[in-house]
PDB file of C-alpha atoms in Angstrom:
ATOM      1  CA  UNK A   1      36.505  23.032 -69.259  1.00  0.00           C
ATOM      2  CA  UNK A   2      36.833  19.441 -70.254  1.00  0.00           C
ATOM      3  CA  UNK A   3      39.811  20.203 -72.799  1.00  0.00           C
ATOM      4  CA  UNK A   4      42.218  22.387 -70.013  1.00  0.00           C
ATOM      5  CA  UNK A   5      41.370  19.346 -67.574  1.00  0.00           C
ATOM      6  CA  UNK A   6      43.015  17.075 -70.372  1.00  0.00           C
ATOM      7  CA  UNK A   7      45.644  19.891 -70.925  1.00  0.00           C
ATOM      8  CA  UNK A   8      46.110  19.856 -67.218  1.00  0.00           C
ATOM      9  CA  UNK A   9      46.123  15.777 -67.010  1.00  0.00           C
ATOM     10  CA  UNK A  10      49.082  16.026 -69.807  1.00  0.00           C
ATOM     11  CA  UNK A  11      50.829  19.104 -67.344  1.00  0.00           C
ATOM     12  CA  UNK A  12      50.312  21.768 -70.228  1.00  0.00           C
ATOM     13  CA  UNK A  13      51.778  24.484 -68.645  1.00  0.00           C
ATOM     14  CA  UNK A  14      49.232  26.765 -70.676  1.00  0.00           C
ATOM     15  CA  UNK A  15      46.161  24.983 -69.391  1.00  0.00           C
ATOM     16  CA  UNK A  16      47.439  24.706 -65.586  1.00  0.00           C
ATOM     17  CA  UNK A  17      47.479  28.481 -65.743  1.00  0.00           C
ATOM     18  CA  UNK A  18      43.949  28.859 -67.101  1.00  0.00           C
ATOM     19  CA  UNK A  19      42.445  26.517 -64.846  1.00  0.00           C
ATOM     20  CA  UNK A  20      44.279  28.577 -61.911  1.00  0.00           C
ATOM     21  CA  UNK A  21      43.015  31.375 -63.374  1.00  0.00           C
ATOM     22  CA  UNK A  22      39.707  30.186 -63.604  1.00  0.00           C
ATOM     23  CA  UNK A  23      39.503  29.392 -60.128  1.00  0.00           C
ATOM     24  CA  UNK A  24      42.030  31.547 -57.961  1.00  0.00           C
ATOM     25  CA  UNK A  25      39.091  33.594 -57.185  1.00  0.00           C
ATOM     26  CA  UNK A  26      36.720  30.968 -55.458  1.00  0.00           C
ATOM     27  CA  UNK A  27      40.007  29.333 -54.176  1.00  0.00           C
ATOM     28  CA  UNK A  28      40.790  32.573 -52.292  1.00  0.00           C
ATOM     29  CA  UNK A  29      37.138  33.168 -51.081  1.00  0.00           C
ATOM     30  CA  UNK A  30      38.157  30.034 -48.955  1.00  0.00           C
ATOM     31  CA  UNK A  31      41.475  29.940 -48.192  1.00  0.00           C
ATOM     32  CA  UNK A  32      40.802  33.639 -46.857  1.00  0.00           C
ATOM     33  CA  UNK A  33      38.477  32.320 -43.806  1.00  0.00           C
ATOM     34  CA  UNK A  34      41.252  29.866 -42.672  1.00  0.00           C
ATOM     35  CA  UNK A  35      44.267  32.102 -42.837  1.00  0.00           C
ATOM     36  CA  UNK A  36      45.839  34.483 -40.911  1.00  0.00           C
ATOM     37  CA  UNK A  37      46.850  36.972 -43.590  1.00  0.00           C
ATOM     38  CA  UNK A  38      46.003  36.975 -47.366  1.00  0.00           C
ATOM     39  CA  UNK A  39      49.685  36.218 -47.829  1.00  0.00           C
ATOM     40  CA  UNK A  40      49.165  33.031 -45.502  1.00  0.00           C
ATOM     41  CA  UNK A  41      45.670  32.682 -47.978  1.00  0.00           C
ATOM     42  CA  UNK A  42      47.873  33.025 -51.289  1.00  0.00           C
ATOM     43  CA  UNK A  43      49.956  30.450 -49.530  1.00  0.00           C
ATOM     44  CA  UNK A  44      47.687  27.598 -48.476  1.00  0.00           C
ATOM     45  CA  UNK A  45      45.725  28.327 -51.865  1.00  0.00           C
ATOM     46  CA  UNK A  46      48.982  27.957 -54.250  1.00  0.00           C
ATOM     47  CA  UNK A  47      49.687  24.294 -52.167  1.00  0.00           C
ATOM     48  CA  UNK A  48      46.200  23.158 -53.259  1.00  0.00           C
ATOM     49  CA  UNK A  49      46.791  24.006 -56.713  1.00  0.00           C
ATOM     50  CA  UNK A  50      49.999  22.039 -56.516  1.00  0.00           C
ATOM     51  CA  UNK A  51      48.089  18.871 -54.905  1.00  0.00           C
ATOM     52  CA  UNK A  52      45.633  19.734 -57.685  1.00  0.00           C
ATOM     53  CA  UNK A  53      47.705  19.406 -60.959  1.00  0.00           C
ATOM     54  CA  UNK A  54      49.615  16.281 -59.207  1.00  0.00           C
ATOM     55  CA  UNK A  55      46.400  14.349 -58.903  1.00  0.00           C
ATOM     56  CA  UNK A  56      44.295  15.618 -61.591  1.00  0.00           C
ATOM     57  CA  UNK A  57      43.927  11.898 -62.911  1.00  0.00           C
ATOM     58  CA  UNK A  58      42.304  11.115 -59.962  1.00  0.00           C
ATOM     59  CA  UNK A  59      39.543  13.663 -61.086  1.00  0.00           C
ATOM     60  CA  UNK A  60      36.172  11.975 -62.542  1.00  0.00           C
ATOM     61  CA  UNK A  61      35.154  14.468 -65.494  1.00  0.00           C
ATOM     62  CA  UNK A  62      31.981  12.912 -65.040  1.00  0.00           C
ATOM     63  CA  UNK A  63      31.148  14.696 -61.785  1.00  0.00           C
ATOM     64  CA  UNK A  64      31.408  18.884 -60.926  1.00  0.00           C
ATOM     65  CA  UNK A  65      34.530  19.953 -60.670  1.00  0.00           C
ATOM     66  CA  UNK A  66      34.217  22.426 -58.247  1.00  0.00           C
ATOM     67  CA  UNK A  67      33.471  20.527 -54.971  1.00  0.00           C
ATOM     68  CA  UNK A  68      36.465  18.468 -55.892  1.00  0.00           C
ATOM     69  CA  UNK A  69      38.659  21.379 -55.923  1.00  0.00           C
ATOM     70  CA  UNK A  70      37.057  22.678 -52.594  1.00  0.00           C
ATOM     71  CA  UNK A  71      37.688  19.270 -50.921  1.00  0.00           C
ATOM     72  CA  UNK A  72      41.605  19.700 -51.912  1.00  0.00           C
ATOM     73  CA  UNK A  73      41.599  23.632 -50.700  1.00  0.00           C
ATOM     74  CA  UNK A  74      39.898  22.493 -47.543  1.00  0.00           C
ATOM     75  CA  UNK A  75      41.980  19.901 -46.732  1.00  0.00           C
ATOM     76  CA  UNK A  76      45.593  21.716 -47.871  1.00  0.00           C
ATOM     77  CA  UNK A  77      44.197  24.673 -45.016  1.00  0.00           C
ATOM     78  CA  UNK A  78      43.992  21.758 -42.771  1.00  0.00           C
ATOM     79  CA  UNK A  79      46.877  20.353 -43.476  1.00  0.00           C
ATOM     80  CA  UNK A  80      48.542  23.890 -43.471  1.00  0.00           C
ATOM     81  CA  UNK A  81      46.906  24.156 -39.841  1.00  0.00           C
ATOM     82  CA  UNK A  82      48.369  21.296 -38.507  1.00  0.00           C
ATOM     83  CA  UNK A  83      51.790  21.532 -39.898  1.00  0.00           C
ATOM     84  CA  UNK A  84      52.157  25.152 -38.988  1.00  0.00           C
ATOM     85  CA  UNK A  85      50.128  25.758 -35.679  1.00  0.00           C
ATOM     86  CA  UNK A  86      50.114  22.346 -33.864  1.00  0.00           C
ATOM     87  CA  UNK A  87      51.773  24.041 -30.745  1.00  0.00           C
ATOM     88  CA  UNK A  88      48.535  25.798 -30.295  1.00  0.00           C
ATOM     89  CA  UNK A  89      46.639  25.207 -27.199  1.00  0.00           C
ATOM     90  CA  UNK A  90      44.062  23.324 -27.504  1.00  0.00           C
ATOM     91  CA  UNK A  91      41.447  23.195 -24.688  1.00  0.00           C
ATOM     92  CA  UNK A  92      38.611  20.740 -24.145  1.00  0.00           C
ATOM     93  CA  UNK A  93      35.780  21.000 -22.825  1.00  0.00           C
ATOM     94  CA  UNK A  94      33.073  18.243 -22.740  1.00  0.00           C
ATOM     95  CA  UNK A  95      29.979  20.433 -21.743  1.00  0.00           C
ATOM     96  CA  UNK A  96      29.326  23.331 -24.404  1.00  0.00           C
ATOM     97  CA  UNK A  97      27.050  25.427 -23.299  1.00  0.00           C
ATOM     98  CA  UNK A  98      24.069  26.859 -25.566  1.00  0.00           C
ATOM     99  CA  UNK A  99      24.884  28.519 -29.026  1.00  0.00           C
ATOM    100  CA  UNK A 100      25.349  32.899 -28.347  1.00  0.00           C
ATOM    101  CA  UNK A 101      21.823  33.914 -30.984  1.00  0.00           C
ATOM    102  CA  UNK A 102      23.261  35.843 -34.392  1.00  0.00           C
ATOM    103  CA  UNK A 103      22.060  39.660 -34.437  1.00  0.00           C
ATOM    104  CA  UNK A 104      21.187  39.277 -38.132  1.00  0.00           C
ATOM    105  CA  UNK A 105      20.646  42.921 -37.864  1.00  0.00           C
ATOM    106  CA  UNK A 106      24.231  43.658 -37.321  1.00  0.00           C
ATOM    107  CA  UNK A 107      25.544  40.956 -39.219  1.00  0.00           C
ATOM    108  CA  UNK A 108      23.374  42.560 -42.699  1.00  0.00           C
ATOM    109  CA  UNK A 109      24.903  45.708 -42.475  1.00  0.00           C
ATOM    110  CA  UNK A 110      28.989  44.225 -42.674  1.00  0.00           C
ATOM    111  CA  UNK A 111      29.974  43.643 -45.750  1.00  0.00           C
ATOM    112  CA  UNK A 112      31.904  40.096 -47.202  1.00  0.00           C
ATOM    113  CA  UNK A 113      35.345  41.701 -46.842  1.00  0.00           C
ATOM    114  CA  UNK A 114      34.906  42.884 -43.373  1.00  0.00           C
ATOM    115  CA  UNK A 115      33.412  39.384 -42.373  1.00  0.00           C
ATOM    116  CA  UNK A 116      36.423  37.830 -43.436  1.00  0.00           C
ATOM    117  CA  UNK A 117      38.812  40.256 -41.339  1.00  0.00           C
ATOM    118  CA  UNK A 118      36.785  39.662 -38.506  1.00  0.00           C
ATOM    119  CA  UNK A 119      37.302  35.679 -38.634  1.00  0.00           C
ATOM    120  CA  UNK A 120      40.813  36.122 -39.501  1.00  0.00           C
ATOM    121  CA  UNK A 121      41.178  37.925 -36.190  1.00  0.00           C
ATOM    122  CA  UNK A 122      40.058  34.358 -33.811  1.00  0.00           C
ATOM    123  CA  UNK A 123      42.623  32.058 -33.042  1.00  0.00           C
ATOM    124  CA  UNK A 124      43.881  29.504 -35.750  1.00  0.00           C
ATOM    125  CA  UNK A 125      41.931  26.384 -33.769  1.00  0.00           C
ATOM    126  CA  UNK A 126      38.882  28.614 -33.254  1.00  0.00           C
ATOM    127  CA  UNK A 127      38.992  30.065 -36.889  1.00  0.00           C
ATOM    128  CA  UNK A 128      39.573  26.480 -38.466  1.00  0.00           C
ATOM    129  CA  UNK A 129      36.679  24.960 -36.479  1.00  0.00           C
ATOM    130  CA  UNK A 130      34.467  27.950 -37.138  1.00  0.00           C
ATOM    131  CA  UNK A 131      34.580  27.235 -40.601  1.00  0.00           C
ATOM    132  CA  UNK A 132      34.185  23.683 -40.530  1.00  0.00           C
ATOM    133  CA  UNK A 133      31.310  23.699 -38.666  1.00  0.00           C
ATOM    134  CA  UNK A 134      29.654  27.285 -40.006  1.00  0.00           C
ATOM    135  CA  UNK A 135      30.785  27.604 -43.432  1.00  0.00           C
ATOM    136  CA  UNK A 136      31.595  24.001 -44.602  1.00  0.00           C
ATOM    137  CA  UNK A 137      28.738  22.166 -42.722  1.00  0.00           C
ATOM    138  CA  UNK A 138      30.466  19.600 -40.688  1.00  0.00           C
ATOM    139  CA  UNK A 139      29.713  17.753 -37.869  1.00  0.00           C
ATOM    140  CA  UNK A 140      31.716  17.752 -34.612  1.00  0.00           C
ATOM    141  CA  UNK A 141      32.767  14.313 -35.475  1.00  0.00           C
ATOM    142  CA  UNK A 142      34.236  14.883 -38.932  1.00  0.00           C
ATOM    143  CA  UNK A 143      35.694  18.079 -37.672  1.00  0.00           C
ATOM    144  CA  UNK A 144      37.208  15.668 -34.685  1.00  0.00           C
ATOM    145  CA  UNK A 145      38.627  13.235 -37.261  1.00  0.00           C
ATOM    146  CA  UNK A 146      40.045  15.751 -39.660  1.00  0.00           C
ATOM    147  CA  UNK A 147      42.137  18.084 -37.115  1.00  0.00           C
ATOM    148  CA  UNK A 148      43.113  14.942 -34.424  1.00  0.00           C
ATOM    149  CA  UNK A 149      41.386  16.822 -31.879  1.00  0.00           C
ATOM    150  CA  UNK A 150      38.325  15.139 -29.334  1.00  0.00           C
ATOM    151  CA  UNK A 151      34.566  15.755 -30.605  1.00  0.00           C
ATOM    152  CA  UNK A 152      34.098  18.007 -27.484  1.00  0.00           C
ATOM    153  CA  UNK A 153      37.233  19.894 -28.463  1.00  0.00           C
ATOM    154  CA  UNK A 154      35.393  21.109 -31.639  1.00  0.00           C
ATOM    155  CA  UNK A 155      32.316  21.991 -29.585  1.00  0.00           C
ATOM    156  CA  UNK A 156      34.556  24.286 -27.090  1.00  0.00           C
ATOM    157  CA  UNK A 157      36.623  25.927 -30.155  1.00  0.00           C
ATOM    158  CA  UNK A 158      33.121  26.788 -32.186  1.00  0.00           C
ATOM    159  CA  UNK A 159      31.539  27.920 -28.791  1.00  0.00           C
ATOM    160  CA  UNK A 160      34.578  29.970 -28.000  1.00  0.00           C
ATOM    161  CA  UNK A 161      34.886  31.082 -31.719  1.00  0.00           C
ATOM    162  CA  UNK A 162      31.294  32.622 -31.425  1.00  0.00           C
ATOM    163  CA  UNK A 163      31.746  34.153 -28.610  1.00  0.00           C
ATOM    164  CA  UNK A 164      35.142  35.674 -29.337  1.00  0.00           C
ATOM    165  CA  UNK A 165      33.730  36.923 -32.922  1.00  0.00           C
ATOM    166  CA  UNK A 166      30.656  38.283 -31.082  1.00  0.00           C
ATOM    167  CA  UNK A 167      33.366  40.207 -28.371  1.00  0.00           C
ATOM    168  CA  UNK A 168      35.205  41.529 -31.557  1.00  0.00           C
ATOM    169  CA  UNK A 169      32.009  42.669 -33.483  1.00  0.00           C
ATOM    170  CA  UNK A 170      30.987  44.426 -30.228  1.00  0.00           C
ATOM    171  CA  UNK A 171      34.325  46.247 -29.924  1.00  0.00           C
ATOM    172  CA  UNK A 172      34.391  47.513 -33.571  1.00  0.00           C
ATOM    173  CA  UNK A 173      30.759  48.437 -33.390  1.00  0.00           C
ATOM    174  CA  UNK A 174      31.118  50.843 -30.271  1.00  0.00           C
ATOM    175  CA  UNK A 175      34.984  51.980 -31.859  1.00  0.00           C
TER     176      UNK A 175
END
């Protein structure tokens, strides 16, 4: 790993492709949940590769490599969010009621893929904060800072998202 970092630090065109080799695989896992499309996915993941090989130096080979690449993935999707669906609505709403309990029956039967599809299918603010805040493990107020949006913003988009994800599952399970 160490010598295709120093291939990739010296843009070796042969060590760039390993390393996106390597990783295209993880990179999609997450660039799938903030997407719209795997094209869209393919998209935002081939920008963080991009950001990836143009800062490499900034990479410390004395820590893990993969968190760093997740930071850039994460915050090329964000970046791809705001640049490409900032005329979304966003609505705010100070109050958020009580978090809708998981049916961790239902939710051990679906498998990975269909998990994905069904985030794919919220809204772009709803899907973004979803992941943030379910997936990633942010707060409300990082979530706030990163997307420009107010702390109760983020509360109403992952109270909506739930419910909206637990209207979908309920369609598809009585389809």
């Amino acid at each position: 790993m160490k010598k295709i970092i120093k291939g990739c630090r010296k843009r070796q065109r042969d060590s760039q492709k390993e390393l996106y080799k390597m990783f295209y695989a993880y990179g999609m896992s997450i660039t799938l949940r903030y997407a719209d499309s795997r094209e869209e996915a393919v998209t935002i993941l081939n920008d963080a590769f991009m950001k990836l090989f143009s800062n490499i130096a900034q990479y410390d080979p004395e820590r893990p490599f993969k968190p760093w690449l997740r930071r850039i993935i994460i915050n090329t999707a964000i970046n791809y969010f705001h640049k490409h669906k900032s005329s979304l609505k966003r609505e705010q709403l100070e109050n958020v009621e009580s978090e809708i309990a998981h049916d961790e029956t239902i939710i051990s039967k679906i498998s990975y893929q269909e998990i994905i599809d069904l985030i794919q299918q919220l809204s772009p603010a709803y899907r973004t904060v979803f992941n943030l805040h379910v997936i990633e493990g942010f707060q409300h107020k990082e979530i706030a800072e990163m997307l420009g949006i107010a702390e109760g913003t983020s509360k109403s988009n992952l109270s909506k998202a739930k419910k909206n994800l637990q209207a979908i599952l309920e369609k598809n399970l009585t389809q």
